XYZ file of C-alpha atoms in Angstrom:
687
model
C 20.439 36.963 5.323
C 17.776 38.855 3.380
C 18.791 37.285 0.070
C 18.802 33.806 1.592
C 15.355 34.298 3.090
C 13.875 35.646 -0.137
C 15.371 32.710 -2.019
C 13.806 30.288 0.439
C 10.427 32.023 0.124
C 10.649 31.797 -3.673
C 11.543 28.091 -3.448
C 8.671 27.448 -1.040
C 6.256 29.242 -3.359
C 7.428 27.163 -6.319
C 7.080 23.940 -4.335
C 3.612 24.984 -3.095
C 2.435 25.819 -6.613
C 3.880 22.551 -7.920
C 2.122 20.579 -5.166
C -1.227 22.148 -6.060
C -0.768 21.031 -9.655
C -0.210 17.418 -8.642
C -2.993 15.156 -9.880
C -2.957 11.688 -8.306
C -4.122 8.832 -10.559
C -6.529 7.971 -7.720
C -7.057 9.542 -4.313
C -7.053 7.428 -1.117
C -10.044 8.091 1.123
C -10.462 5.114 3.477
C -7.529 2.702 3.334
C -7.046 -0.113 5.841
C -6.695 -3.524 4.187
C -7.548 -5.236 0.876
C -11.236 -5.346 1.835
C -11.708 -1.932 3.500
C -10.209 0.336 0.843
C -12.238 3.162 -0.772
C -10.875 5.619 -3.357
C -11.835 8.466 -5.634
C -10.722 7.761 -9.204
C -11.438 11.225 -10.601
C -9.861 14.663 -10.397
C -13.070 16.048 -8.850
C -14.614 14.181 -5.931
C -18.030 14.839 -7.513
C -17.190 13.404 -10.957
C -17.647 9.718 -10.088
C -18.940 7.473 -7.309
C -16.311 6.456 -4.776
C -14.957 2.983 -5.411
C -13.276 -0.008 -3.858
C -9.711 -0.348 -5.160
C -10.963 -3.035 -7.585
C -13.134 -0.412 -9.301
C -16.436 -1.703 -7.917
C -18.702 1.114 -6.749
C -18.918 1.626 -2.985
C -20.700 4.966 -2.989
C -20.188 7.522 -0.257
C -22.471 10.430 -1.124
C -21.916 13.893 0.308
C -24.533 16.640 0.038
C -24.786 20.069 1.616
C -27.645 22.566 1.775
C -26.632 26.208 2.067
C -29.586 28.411 2.974
C -31.903 25.759 1.546
C -30.040 25.216 -1.760
C -28.465 21.788 -2.252
C -25.007 20.971 -3.634
C -22.913 17.837 -4.004
C -19.434 17.649 -2.485
C -18.862 13.866 -2.880
C -20.173 11.409 -5.454
C -21.682 11.779 -8.919
C -25.295 11.284 -7.840
C -27.932 12.685 -7.686
C -26.731 14.170 -10.974
C -29.416 16.874 -10.978
C -27.861 18.404 -7.838
C -25.064 20.838 -8.821
C -21.546 20.146 -7.587
C -19.668 22.518 -5.329
C -16.568 24.018 -6.864
C -13.583 21.925 -5.806
C -10.702 24.281 -5.070
C -8.067 21.693 -4.155
C -7.257 18.182 -3.051
C -4.181 17.403 -0.992
C -2.884 13.905 -0.305
C -0.658 13.547 2.741
C 0.672 10.360 4.349
C -2.247 9.982 6.787
C -4.688 12.629 5.500
C -6.594 13.445 2.331
C -8.065 16.942 2.387
C -10.573 18.390 -0.099
C -11.634 22.044 -0.191
C -14.869 23.231 -1.823
C -16.657 26.533 -2.360
C -20.297 27.472 -3.071
C -22.880 30.103 -2.110
C -20.601 32.046 0.211
C -19.458 28.979 2.115
C -16.128 27.121 2.132
C -16.196 23.430 3.032
C -13.113 21.428 3.981
C -13.512 17.640 4.099
C -10.667 15.611 5.600
C -10.193 11.846 5.669
C -7.724 10.828 8.394
C -6.434 7.300 8.943
C -3.889 7.058 11.813
C -1.767 4.587 9.855
C 1.464 4.852 11.829
C 3.648 1.805 11.053
C 5.544 2.338 14.306
C 2.380 1.790 16.399
C 0.781 -1.567 15.604
C -2.231 -0.986 17.856
C -3.194 2.152 15.951
C -2.201 0.713 12.592
C -4.508 -2.258 13.100
C -7.440 -0.224 14.451
C -9.947 -0.184 11.548
C -11.080 3.431 11.939
C -10.961 6.425 9.605
C -12.108 9.846 10.785
C -14.069 12.201 8.535
C -13.976 15.849 9.557
C -15.942 18.750 8.062
C -14.918 22.369 8.608
C -17.312 25.021 7.303
C -16.644 28.776 7.132
C -18.419 31.790 5.696
C -16.542 33.523 2.887
C -18.913 36.425 2.152
C -19.251 37.991 5.592
C -22.819 36.688 6.020
C -24.549 34.179 8.308
C -25.525 30.896 6.634
C -27.775 28.020 7.592
C -25.912 24.862 6.562
C -26.973 21.200 6.637
C -24.421 18.496 5.833
C -25.239 14.934 4.764
C -23.124 11.801 4.433
C -24.851 8.744 2.945
C -23.211 5.290 2.816
C -24.442 2.681 0.334
C -24.758 -0.886 1.694
C -22.445 -2.155 -1.034
C -19.596 -1.189 1.276
C -20.237 -4.473 3.134
C -21.045 -6.749 0.192
C -19.232 -8.398 -2.674
C -22.070 -7.832 -5.168
C -25.218 -5.718 -5.220
C -27.547 -8.739 -5.354
C -26.582 -10.003 -1.892
C -28.962 -9.632 1.023
C -28.022 -7.022 3.602
C -29.176 -6.263 7.121
C -28.717 -3.151 9.248
C -29.117 -1.961 12.796
C -28.358 0.648 15.435
C -26.098 0.419 18.507
C -24.754 2.580 21.313
C -21.173 2.847 22.517
C -19.706 5.227 25.080
C -20.286 8.681 23.612
C -21.363 7.304 20.225
C -24.429 6.346 18.259
C -23.488 3.663 15.739
C -25.282 2.515 12.591
C -24.219 -0.905 11.287
C -24.653 -2.689 7.980
C -23.579 -6.127 6.739
C -24.562 -9.158 4.722
C -27.332 -11.441 5.926
C -25.229 -14.545 5.239
C -22.186 -14.160 7.447
C -19.920 -16.726 5.831
C -16.606 -15.858 7.442
C -13.514 -16.486 5.299
C -15.811 -18.261 2.857
C -13.639 -18.043 -0.273
C -10.445 -16.660 -1.750
C -9.780 -14.694 -4.903
C -8.624 -11.462 -6.462
C -11.528 -9.330 -7.711
C -13.559 -9.773 -4.514
C -14.997 -7.571 -1.797
C -15.663 -8.680 1.767
C -19.148 -9.995 2.559
C -18.777 -10.866 6.208
C -18.366 -8.554 9.156
C -19.965 -5.124 9.502
C -19.446 -1.547 8.407
C -19.999 0.977 11.204
C -20.923 4.642 10.961
C -20.175 6.021 14.429
C -21.287 9.539 15.346
C -20.338 11.313 18.584
C -23.390 12.226 20.628
C -21.818 15.642 21.168
C -22.112 16.500 17.454
C -25.913 17.080 17.586
C -26.426 14.932 14.510
C -29.365 12.968 13.147
C -28.870 9.401 11.921
C -30.998 6.954 9.990
C -30.805 3.585 8.247
C -33.086 4.229 5.303
C -33.282 4.069 1.526
C -34.925 7.522 1.542
C -32.257 9.541 3.338
C -31.041 11.475 0.310
C -34.562 12.117 -1.000
C -35.760 13.497 2.331
C -32.642 15.594 2.834
C -33.002 17.272 -0.548
C -36.652 18.111 0.170
C -36.423 19.247 3.779
C -32.817 19.244 4.982
C -33.746 16.476 7.412
C -33.683 12.665 7.453
C -36.650 10.263 7.692
C -38.014 9.979 11.206
C -37.505 6.213 11.451
C -35.202 3.466 10.267
C -36.298 1.049 7.537
C -37.336 -2.246 9.129
C -38.181 -4.359 6.075
C -35.051 -6.488 5.816
C -33.072 -8.232 4.509
C -32.942 -6.448 1.168
C -30.439 -6.185 -1.651
C -28.986 -2.890 -2.881
C -30.757 -3.584 -6.184
C -34.056 -3.625 -4.304
C -33.550 -0.390 -2.378
C -31.957 -1.727 0.776
C -31.252 0.826 3.461
C -28.295 3.183 3.354
C -26.669 4.629 6.465
C -26.993 8.402 6.677
C -26.037 11.221 9.045
C -26.847 14.934 8.913
C -25.377 17.884 10.780
C -27.351 21.151 10.951
C -25.193 24.176 11.745
C -25.350 27.946 11.832
C -22.218 29.334 10.216
C -21.214 32.866 11.205
C -18.431 35.053 9.764
C -15.089 34.492 11.441
C -16.229 31.314 13.189
C -15.490 27.893 11.726
C -18.073 25.169 12.371
C -16.575 21.700 12.698
C -18.037 18.184 12.883
C -16.517 14.700 12.747
C -17.516 11.041 12.585
C -15.809 7.645 12.580
C -16.190 4.950 9.937
C -15.020 1.432 10.645
C -15.182 -2.122 9.355
C -14.873 -5.101 11.678
C -14.853 -8.825 11.006
C -14.662 -11.787 13.338
C -11.683 -13.344 11.577
C -9.487 -11.792 8.879
C -7.013 -14.465 7.690
C -6.835 -18.261 7.674
C -3.234 -19.436 8.082
C -2.413 -23.138 7.878
C -6.084 -23.905 8.567
C -6.333 -21.794 11.707
C -8.543 -18.707 11.658
C -6.801 -15.581 12.920
C -8.354 -12.440 14.355
C -7.402 -8.891 13.391
C -4.434 -7.721 15.456
C -6.504 -5.120 17.333
C -8.682 -7.964 18.668
C -5.843 -10.137 19.941
C -6.906 -9.460 23.538
C -10.608 -9.932 22.714
C -11.395 -6.208 22.682
C -15.001 -5.569 21.677
C -16.108 -3.417 18.766
C -17.871 -0.963 21.062
C -14.767 -0.578 23.247
C -12.564 -0.059 20.208
C -14.860 2.601 18.733
C -15.221 4.405 22.065
C -11.462 4.511 22.524
C -10.988 5.762 18.974
C -13.441 8.597 19.636
C -11.788 9.497 22.944
C -8.429 9.757 21.172
C -9.662 11.765 18.167
C -8.195 15.160 19.077
C -4.688 14.028 20.112
C -4.484 11.612 17.178
C -5.504 14.342 14.737
C -2.749 16.608 16.056
C -0.255 13.742 15.960
C -1.230 12.892 12.396
C -0.750 16.436 11.136
C 2.668 16.676 12.754
C 3.597 13.248 11.364
C 2.519 14.263 7.860
C 4.545 17.473 7.921
C 7.664 15.833 9.312
C 7.598 12.905 6.896
C 6.913 15.179 3.919
C 9.909 17.338 4.817
C 12.191 14.317 5.212
C 11.035 12.736 1.935
C 11.658 15.994 0.123
C 15.110 16.208 1.682
C 15.827 12.649 0.540
C 14.757 13.023 -3.085
C 13.142 16.381 -3.843
C 9.493 17.519 -4.116
C 8.665 15.014 -6.850
C 9.958 12.177 -4.692
C 7.875 13.457 -1.786
C 4.752 13.352 -3.957
C 5.443 9.834 -5.212
C 6.339 8.389 -1.814
C 3.296 10.036 -0.230
C 1.009 8.476 -2.843
C 2.568 5.093 -2.071
C 2.233 5.421 1.709
C -1.344 4.376 2.541
C -1.586 2.136 -0.523
C 1.362 0.065 0.681
C -0.198 -0.513 4.083
C -3.742 -1.087 2.788
C -2.651 -3.998 0.593
C -2.061 -6.061 3.767
C -4.097 -7.744 6.459
C -2.604 -7.388 9.967
C -3.623 -10.222 12.283
C -2.459 -11.878 15.480
C -1.218 -15.450 15.610
C -2.594 -17.681 18.330
C 0.218 -16.516 20.641
C -0.500 -12.834 19.928
C 2.445 -12.226 17.599
C 1.725 -9.914 14.671
C 1.441 -11.490 11.227
C 1.149 -9.260 8.174
C -0.179 -10.773 4.953
C 0.185 -9.016 1.594
C -2.351 -9.533 -1.165
C -1.316 -9.530 -4.834
C -3.992 -7.074 -5.916
C -4.971 -7.657 -9.546
C -2.047 -9.985 -10.170
C -3.883 -13.219 -9.236
C -4.720 -12.472 -5.600
C -2.020 -14.619 -4.006
C -1.249 -14.113 -0.328
C 2.207 -13.627 1.216
C 3.938 -13.768 -2.177
C 7.678 -13.644 -1.533
C 8.446 -11.597 -4.646
C 5.882 -9.058 -3.412
C 7.413 -8.916 0.059
C 10.791 -8.265 -1.555
C 9.940 -5.095 -3.525
C 7.816 -3.596 -0.722
C 10.516 -4.267 1.910
C 12.146 -0.789 1.780
C 8.971 0.752 3.205
C 8.957 -1.548 6.222
C 12.721 -1.453 6.743
C 12.463 2.340 6.806
C 9.538 2.641 9.237
C 9.401 -0.541 11.326
C 11.333 -3.745 10.540
C 9.066 -5.690 12.900
C 6.390 -5.426 10.206
C 8.735 -7.019 7.682
C 9.409 -9.801 10.170
C 5.638 -10.183 10.516
C 5.518 -10.810 6.752
C 8.428 -13.228 6.349
C 7.792 -15.261 9.496
C 4.644 -17.018 8.160
C 6.555 -17.951 4.985
C 9.549 -19.238 6.928
C 7.327 -21.281 9.230
C 5.581 -22.822 6.227
C 8.894 -23.580 4.507
C 10.137 -25.389 7.630
C 7.244 -27.865 7.543
C 7.759 -31.385 6.119
C 5.108 -30.667 3.469
C 7.499 -28.248 1.703
C 9.845 -30.719 0.044
C 11.869 -28.524 -2.307
C 15.445 -27.277 -1.806
C 14.370 -23.728 -2.710
C 12.030 -21.213 -1.108
C 8.256 -21.104 -1.694
C 6.533 -18.474 -3.811
C 3.373 -17.864 -1.754
C 1.051 -19.229 0.912
C -2.149 -19.487 -1.109
C -4.736 -16.980 -2.271
C -5.997 -14.143 -0.090
C -7.350 -14.450 2.588
C -6.611 -18.202 2.817
C -2.924 -18.816 3.525
C -3.057 -22.607 3.660
C -0.224 -23.485 1.273
C 1.330 -22.486 -2.027
C -0.964 -22.464 -5.053
C 1.245 -20.741 -7.677
C 2.973 -22.764 -10.384
C 3.436 -26.344 -9.317
C 2.272 -25.622 -5.777
C 3.653 -28.281 -3.464
C 3.700 -30.944 -6.179
C 6.168 -30.046 -8.934
C 8.963 -27.602 -9.765
C 7.126 -26.521 -12.904
C 6.616 -22.745 -13.148
C 8.188 -22.097 -9.753
C 10.703 -19.324 -9.017
C 13.541 -21.205 -7.317
C 16.434 -18.726 -7.570
C 14.114 -15.716 -7.308
C 12.405 -16.585 -4.029
C 15.469 -18.149 -2.397
C 17.522 -15.047 -3.154
C 14.690 -12.800 -1.937
C 14.436 -14.444 1.474
C 18.198 -14.567 1.965
C 18.438 -10.834 1.241
C 15.454 -10.004 3.453
C 16.857 -12.124 6.270
C 20.092 -10.146 6.254
C 18.271 -6.819 5.887
C 16.145 -7.672 8.928
C 19.182 -8.556 11.002
C 20.913 -5.299 10.144
C 17.833 -3.131 10.705
C 16.817 -4.804 13.963
C 20.336 -4.979 15.331
C 20.045 -8.702 16.106
C 19.839 -11.989 14.232
C 17.010 -13.839 15.969
C 15.127 -14.523 12.734
C 18.260 -15.915 11.083
C 18.937 -18.081 14.137
C 15.400 -19.453 14.331
C 15.263 -20.422 10.654
C 18.923 -21.174 10.048
C 18.301 -24.611 8.453
C 16.037 -23.020 5.831
C 18.420 -20.162 5.060
C 21.293 -22.647 4.805
C 19.395 -24.896 2.404
C 18.543 -21.951 0.140
C 22.080 -20.597 0.229
C 23.368 -23.965 -0.914
C 20.807 -23.986 -3.717
C 21.648 -20.543 -5.105
C 25.358 -21.239 -4.779
C 24.879 -24.169 -7.120
C 22.204 -22.734 -9.434
C 22.369 -18.962 -9.150
C 25.341 -17.682 -11.145
C 23.906 -18.752 -14.509
C 20.211 -19.503 -13.837
C 18.374 -22.122 -15.835
C 15.252 -21.333 -17.885
C 12.936 -20.205 -15.113
C 10.662 -17.411 -13.979
C 11.737 -14.405 -11.981
C 9.588 -11.796 -10.246
C 8.866 -10.206 -13.642
C 7.004 -13.386 -14.593
C 4.728 -11.483 -16.988
C 7.729 -11.399 -19.352
C 7.895 -15.208 -19.340
C 10.700 -17.685 -18.700
C 14.256 -16.538 -19.330
C 17.464 -18.550 -19.101
C 20.822 -16.982 -18.173
C 19.044 -13.966 -16.630
C 21.768 -11.465 -15.648
C 19.634 -9.501 -13.172
C 18.444 -12.716 -11.492
C 22.058 -13.789 -11.235
C 22.821 -10.594 -9.306
C 20.109 -11.509 -6.813
C 21.630 -14.963 -6.301
C 25.103 -13.518 -5.746
C 23.806 -10.956 -3.272
C 21.786 -13.718 -1.594
C 25.015 -15.601 -0.891
C 26.629 -12.489 0.564
C 23.493 -11.884 2.622
C 23.764 -15.429 3.978
C 27.368 -14.661 4.881
C 26.194 -11.588 6.810
C 23.719 -13.701 8.761
C 26.372 -16.340 9.454
C 28.764 -13.696 10.766
C 26.027 -12.242 12.942
C 25.489 -15.702 14.439
C 29.199 -16.256 15.055
C 29.595 -18.787 12.211
C 32.857 -17.212 11.058
C 34.154 -19.962 8.804
C 30.777 -20.281 7.031
C 30.653 -16.506 6.625
C 34.133 -16.372 5.145
C 33.378 -19.210 2.751
C 30.154 -17.744 1.382
C 31.466 -14.170 1.263
C 34.415 -15.331 -0.817
C 32.148 -17.342 -3.095
C 29.871 -14.352 -3.639
C 32.826 -12.096 -4.447
C 34.202 -14.584 -6.944
C 30.798 -14.978 -8.581
C 30.468 -11.197 -8.894
C 33.742 -11.070 -10.851
C 32.535 -13.862 -13.138
C 29.226 -12.086 -13.578
C 30.909 -8.978 -14.935
C 32.821 -11.024 -17.514
C 29.684 -12.920 -18.584
C 27.368 -9.896 -18.730
C 29.584 -7.212 -20.317
C 28.299 -5.996 -23.685
C 30.259 -2.905 -24.707
C 28.729 0.152 -23.040
C 26.330 -1.836 -20.845
C 25.516 -5.264 -19.427
C 23.222 -7.804 -21.073
C 19.687 -8.919 -20.296
C 20.830 -12.553 -20.566
C 24.370 -13.871 -20.732
C 23.805 -15.525 -24.117
C 22.086 -12.525 -25.761
C 24.390 -9.848 -27.104
C 22.767 -6.524 -27.932
C 20.209 -6.769 -25.133
C 19.850 -4.816 -21.899
C 17.751 -4.688 -18.734
C 17.435 -2.722 -15.521
C 19.777 -4.297 -12.968
C 17.630 -3.082 -10.092
C 18.755 -5.908 -7.799
C 22.163 -4.207 -7.601
C 20.736 -1.705 -5.120
C 21.220 -4.190 -2.247
C 24.958 -4.033 -2.827
C 24.665 -0.494 -1.442
C 21.875 -0.996 1.081
C 23.564 -3.953 2.812
C 27.117 -2.628 2.236
C 28.044 -5.865 0.476
C 30.579 -4.255 -1.912
C 30.449 -7.192 -4.274
C 30.387 -5.391 -7.614
C 32.842 -2.785 -8.814
C 31.403 0.742 -8.898
C 31.979 0.782 -12.657
C 29.118 -1.704 -13.075
C 26.582 0.707 -11.607
C 28.119 3.718 -13.318
C 28.127 1.983 -16.707
C 24.516 0.918 -16.364
C 23.294 4.324 -15.155
C 24.978 6.091 -18.074
C 23.386 3.623 -20.499
C 19.900 3.897 -18.955
C 19.934 7.692 -19.209
C 20.102 7.303 -22.996
C 16.998 5.094 -23.042
C 14.483 7.122 -21.032
C 11.039 7.526 -22.566
C 8.432 10.207 -21.867
C 7.198 8.471 -18.709
C 10.212 6.515 -17.540
C 12.781 3.805 -18.195
C 11.586 0.542 -19.813
C 12.203 -2.624 -17.842
C 14.391 -4.000 -20.633
C 14.816 -3.929 -24.401
C 11.916 -6.324 -25.076
C 9.037 -3.865 -24.521
C 8.170 -0.263 -23.640
C 6.555 -1.178 -20.328
C 8.232 -0.738 -16.968
C 7.791 -1.435 -13.258
C 7.458 1.551 -10.939
C 9.220 -0.068 -7.999
C 12.198 -1.223 -10.042
C 12.584 2.223 -11.636
C 13.157 3.754 -8.202
C 15.576 0.992 -7.240
C 17.551 1.665 -10.402
C 17.434 5.433 -9.862
C 18.698 5.034 -6.293
C 21.894 3.473 -7.642
C 22.734 6.795 -9.319
C 25.531 8.536 -7.456
C 24.801 11.958 -8.929
C 21.622 13.698 -7.643
C 20.993 15.122 -11.103
C 20.970 11.597 -12.531
C 18.462 10.507 -9.873
C 16.299 13.476 -10.851
C 16.543 12.497 -14.521
C 15.050 9.103 -13.684
C 12.455 10.507 -11.275
C 11.036 13.420 -13.281
C 9.389 11.287 -16.012
C 7.826 9.085 -13.316
C 6.327 12.076 -11.501
C 5.102 13.393 -14.841
C 3.443 10.009 -15.381
C 1.622 10.083 -12.016
C 0.142 13.453 -12.974
C -0.725 12.561 -16.576
C -1.500 8.841 -16.824
C -4.887 8.313 -18.473
C -5.518 5.245 -16.293
C -7.264 6.462 -13.141
C -6.664 3.696 -10.608
C -4.745 3.387 -7.334
C -1.079 3.445 -8.329
C -0.251 0.751 -10.832
C 3.311 -0.525 -10.835
C 3.222 -1.836 -14.434
C 2.695 0.747 -17.156
C 3.757 1.835 -20.654
C 6.557 4.404 -20.639
C 5.407 5.988 -23.917
C 1.666 6.438 -23.506
C 1.436 6.190 -19.701
C -1.345 3.599 -19.750
C -1.623 0.851 -17.165
C -0.591 -2.578 -18.466
C -1.822 -4.442 -15.379
C -1.741 -4.512 -11.563
C -3.103 -1.799 -9.267
C -3.270 -0.917 -5.593
C -0.393 -3.319 -4.847
C 1.953 -3.118 -1.876
C 5.022 -3.236 -4.116
C 4.828 0.551 -4.492
C 6.398 0.593 -1.029
C 9.574 -0.077 -2.977
C 9.796 3.621 -3.823
C 10.954 4.139 -0.233
C 14.294 2.659 -1.276
C 15.669 6.172 -1.806
C 14.751 7.179 1.743
C 16.088 3.863 3.089
C 19.425 4.528 1.400
C 19.808 7.522 3.742
C 20.895 5.536 6.778
C 20.540 8.427 9.241
C 17.034 9.188 8.034
C 15.998 5.536 8.243
C 17.402 5.279 11.769
C 15.394 8.376 12.759
C 12.079 6.922 11.590
C 12.781 3.474 13.020
C 13.457 5.138 16.384
C 9.803 6.192 16.503
C 8.675 2.576 16.956
C 6.353 2.232 19.947
C 7.880 -0.512 22.068
């Protein structure tokens, strides 16, 4: 027993030391949706201003005075104020925790977003809590004043827009608000855009004995006196370029040895409407019953303590399960992907109150509800709450069932975020040019079957059976040897006879057979299952190329990741002989670069999501680790400091394109492959 315990302690110490060495490419601070998403893109929180995921500055400035001497704990300005020593930063699923030290005082700053996918009410509530814990480390009393200052750019697209500000009261809270003068709701779509309608709220509990002000002079006054200006600025509107007001709060506290001083606030962003779907404006899900902002904020404050405890327990439990599923490196990667996956979506209510979840293609053209984005992120939602995957595919299926969609294959997207009024990619609704016929049809067939299995019923398949049937017929005719067309890796261009795309079509047919069987259509199920099995045998003959399988059927000497094969395991389709996976895994292990496995033989770049799908096909845990270790090394060493990119160079670690996308939810495929673990986390859904 003693030896076992000492071994466990040694392992825990190694894991703890390893975790402290982890250096995220970017650190999530406030992460709710594509518009309310603030990050630190530096190793030290004081090295740079905080930023929107696009890279635009949205400065949150943190200052502290210890016995009259000022230090920075967040933000790069004012540069003449020295930075506290940052001892650590820890990213957990729902928390980010920084620890600082200066002048005999230790400061812990925690950002907590109760982003529980199993609880849609909490998930949709646009509130992040900031908590400060201050302790004395030198055995002396200290007079401490804390400041948080929020730049008005948090509510604007550009710094030359006019902003207004104000002050409100809610039950137990004083609230400062800031927003654009010109409230043009859902006024345009695009990729590199910030929201400029709605309001940012800084909500401070009246019990915290704080001072608040809306002023451009908050930081200046604080540095001089430790206090804020006595009155709010009233000369508005103003632009940030012209010294518009910031929102600021200060907390004076007397810190004594052995007694921690703690304070907290709420930050929130609310908008009247969040998404336009088929020309109807939809409210955020939390507002589906017309709840007011003041009621929402008051409830969030009332629930702070129990939610904080719940979040810490959730973080610990999920971290342990992720580590069990794939090791400490997998835990780190999946944790980094957690809030990013959720924050790349807008959660709204349809007119009947049903949840609708819309993904944005961040920095890959800004499309909304892109089917080949839903597909790679699906493992995350299948693992935590399949109802959220249904909330993503339902808008696409409804659109595809309309007379305006005239093609025999599935659509690619619903428009450009936040306007989901119809496909804009490729030929849109007009031509087949530059569409993804086999890709998107196969994706929706696979997701339809995955939903049915995870939910334990086939109501989605039943409701949209004509669409699924049409797409199954299409891929049966076109899918085995695809024509010259795009697949999800469209950055690589058109490719005919794509072997990996062919796998998706074959699995799509088997997925359709699963849905048919679930609906009692036995003869249809038998027919399509047999067709899929026969196509899988033909595939192996067409794709074999010595010690591996080809990129394209007509290109000997080529190779590619066959990541789509993972659904053969996840859905228990058993279409392809085990030797196909084993042959590919053995081949891939010979082609690993410093930071991972290239997507195919054409370039050194790779896709993060597909790497994990490929790794999950490895039967041997040591082989999975061989794929994973270079990826974890990359997250800690990449020179590109942005929210996780999913498209990077495997030799130099640099980002090629894309960032902050939901597709990183695909790394949860390894956890999803553990059926007992997935069932455990799905059982937490709040019904």
